[in-house]
Amino acid sequence: MKVFSTQDELKSFLQRFSTNKSVGFVPTMGALHAGHLSLIRASKADTDLTVCSIFVNPTQFNESADFENYPITIDADIELLESVSCDVLYLPNSPEDVYKNEVPFSIETGVLSEVMEGKNRLGHFDGVMRVVKLLLEIVEPDKAYFGLKDFQQYAIIKNMVDKLGMKVDVVGCPIIREESGLAMSSRNALLSNTDKKKALIIYQTLKELQNSVEVGEVSDLINKGLEQLKQYTEPEYLTIAESDTLQPVSRLEQEKKYRAFIVARIGGVRLIDNIEIFV
Ligand code: PAF
């Protein structure tokens, strides 16, 4: 795997490579796990060259403690990337290297960024859009891969790419779970073994919702789910929203697509998960 620490070196490599070849891109913040590797594998299956980036983007953290405690495991990450034959890693030597050519922009995100993570982590999606736009401009991939664990992030990036007319296919990849059901996340590394067991309530609650929803009112089910989460976690929200608009709903209608979203803290670690809801 080729490793580049500056965007100029990466760009000149990609310019030499990419005539008539397709490029797939997997942006990450490191602390890689099986979820990230599934994105690399998807990119390798679809494209000629797979580029991964590892950059803990300071502008998307709304809590300085979260940024400071974010796990950094570069040596292990490189080994994992090599184990799945990732072709190129962009490991910027500083935030300035990523941000140096930034041109401010603004786009209409509407309700997509006003609910859930947008409401609870003010400025988070502005930081995500800033960095993803810059990384897409640096790598110029044909396809970029994002995990659906961060479904709202995926929707916001897709919207940004559409609104800016960027020529990249934004691909959402299935959530990868541990055998227990816990969604793979870099933040799981911060959980004690006991807290990891407590965290299973998140997926259990999502599955129960998925199995029990019907057309009509869902407020009681949501409240029941929140009470269940409170036994082991500090829930921030449990929301059922339309999959396309992310508009939260309290009544489900036939033939519409929905997802249930949970954010809960355990031992100070903020965990996020979601599931498709069928009615
Ligand atoms: O999902 C992430 O890891 C980050 O939000 C991303 C997309 C790499 C941007 O920093």
Short mmCIF file of N, CA, C and O and ligand atoms in Angstrom, two decimals, residues 27-30 36 53 55-57 60 70 124 127-128 131-132 135 146 150 153 157, ligand 1:
data_model
loop_
_atom_site.label_atom_id
_atom_site.label_comp_id
_atom_site.label_asym_id
_atom_site.label_seq_id
_atom_site.Cartn_x
_atom_site.Cartn_y
_atom_site.Cartn_z
N PRO A 27 -13.32 7.45 3.07
CA PRO A 27 -12.79 8.38 4.09
C PRO A 27 -13.06 7.83 5.49
O PRO A 27 -14.16 7.33 5.75
N THR A 28 -12.08 7.90 6.37
CA THR A 28 -12.28 7.42 7.74
C THR A 28 -11.57 8.35 8.72
O THR A 28 -10.78 9.20 8.32
N MET A 29 -11.85 8.13 10.01
CA MET A 29 -11.10 8.83 11.05
C MET A 29 -10.21 7.83 11.80
O MET A 29 -9.80 8.07 12.93
N GLY A 30 -9.95 6.68 11.15
CA GLY A 30 -9.06 5.70 11.77
C GLY A 30 -9.74 4.88 12.84
O GLY A 30 -10.97 4.79 12.88
N HIS A 36 -15.23 -0.66 8.63
CA HIS A 36 -14.42 0.06 7.64
C HIS A 36 -13.90 -0.91 6.56
O HIS A 36 -13.88 -0.58 5.38
N SER A 53 -8.65 7.32 3.47
CA SER A 53 -7.99 8.40 4.20
C SER A 53 -8.22 8.18 5.69
O SER A 53 -9.27 7.66 6.09
N PHE A 55 -8.10 10.59 8.93
CA PHE A 55 -7.92 11.97 9.39
C PHE A 55 -8.99 12.25 10.44
O PHE A 55 -10.18 12.22 10.13
N VAL A 56 -8.56 12.48 11.67
CA VAL A 56 -9.51 12.82 12.74
C VAL A 56 -9.79 14.31 12.59
O VAL A 56 -8.99 15.16 12.96
N ASN A 57 -10.93 14.58 11.97
CA ASN A 57 -11.25 15.93 11.51
C ASN A 57 -11.71 16.82 12.68
O ASN A 57 -12.82 16.65 13.18
N GLN A 60 -15.41 18.70 13.01
CA GLN A 60 -16.71 18.04 13.16
C GLN A 60 -17.02 17.64 14.61
O GLN A 60 -18.05 17.03 14.87
N TYR A 70 -10.62 10.70 21.10
CA TYR A 70 -10.91 9.85 19.95
C TYR A 70 -9.76 8.85 19.76
O TYR A 70 -8.59 9.24 19.75
N HIS A 124 -21.76 19.90 13.89
CA HIS A 124 -21.13 18.63 13.49
C HIS A 124 -21.19 18.41 11.98
O HIS A 124 -20.18 18.16 11.33
N GLY A 127 -18.97 20.58 9.81
CA GLY A 127 -17.58 20.09 9.79
C GLY A 127 -17.43 18.86 8.90
O GLY A 127 -16.46 18.72 8.17
N VAL A 128 -18.44 17.96 8.96
CA VAL A 128 -18.39 16.76 8.12
C VAL A 128 -18.42 17.16 6.64
O VAL A 128 -17.63 16.69 5.82
N VAL A 131 -15.09 18.77 5.44
CA VAL A 131 -13.95 17.86 5.22
C VAL A 131 -14.23 16.89 4.07
O VAL A 131 -13.34 16.59 3.27
N VAL A 132 -15.47 16.40 3.98
CA VAL A 132 -15.75 15.41 2.92
C VAL A 132 -15.64 16.09 1.55
O VAL A 132 -15.08 15.53 0.61
N LEU A 135 -11.95 16.37 0.82
CA LEU A 135 -11.34 15.07 0.50
C LEU A 135 -11.78 14.58 -0.88
O LEU A 135 -10.98 14.03 -1.63
N PHE A 146 -19.67 4.99 2.35
CA PHE A 146 -19.98 5.42 3.72
C PHE A 146 -20.85 4.35 4.38
O PHE A 146 -21.73 3.78 3.73
N ASP A 150 -23.98 5.58 10.26
CA ASP A 150 -24.17 7.03 10.33
C ASP A 150 -25.10 7.42 9.18
O ASP A 150 -24.70 8.09 8.22
N GLN A 153 -25.49 11.09 8.34
CA GLN A 153 -24.29 11.59 7.66
C GLN A 153 -24.32 11.21 6.18
O GLN A 153 -24.05 12.03 5.29
N ILE A 157 -24.33 13.84 3.11
CA ILE A 157 -23.26 13.85 2.11
C ILE A 157 -23.85 13.66 0.71
O ILE A 157 -23.46 14.33 -0.25
O1 PAF B 1 -17.71 8.85 9.39
C1 PAF B 1 -16.57 9.29 9.61
O2 PAF B 1 -15.66 8.56 10.00
C2 PAF B 1 -16.31 10.77 9.39
O3 PAF B 1 -17.41 11.54 9.72
C3 PAF B 1 -15.82 11.10 7.95
C4 PAF B 1 -16.88 10.77 6.93
C5 PAF B 1 -14.56 10.31 7.67
C6 PAF B 1 -15.50 12.59 7.85
O4 PAF B 1 -14.50 12.96 8.76
#
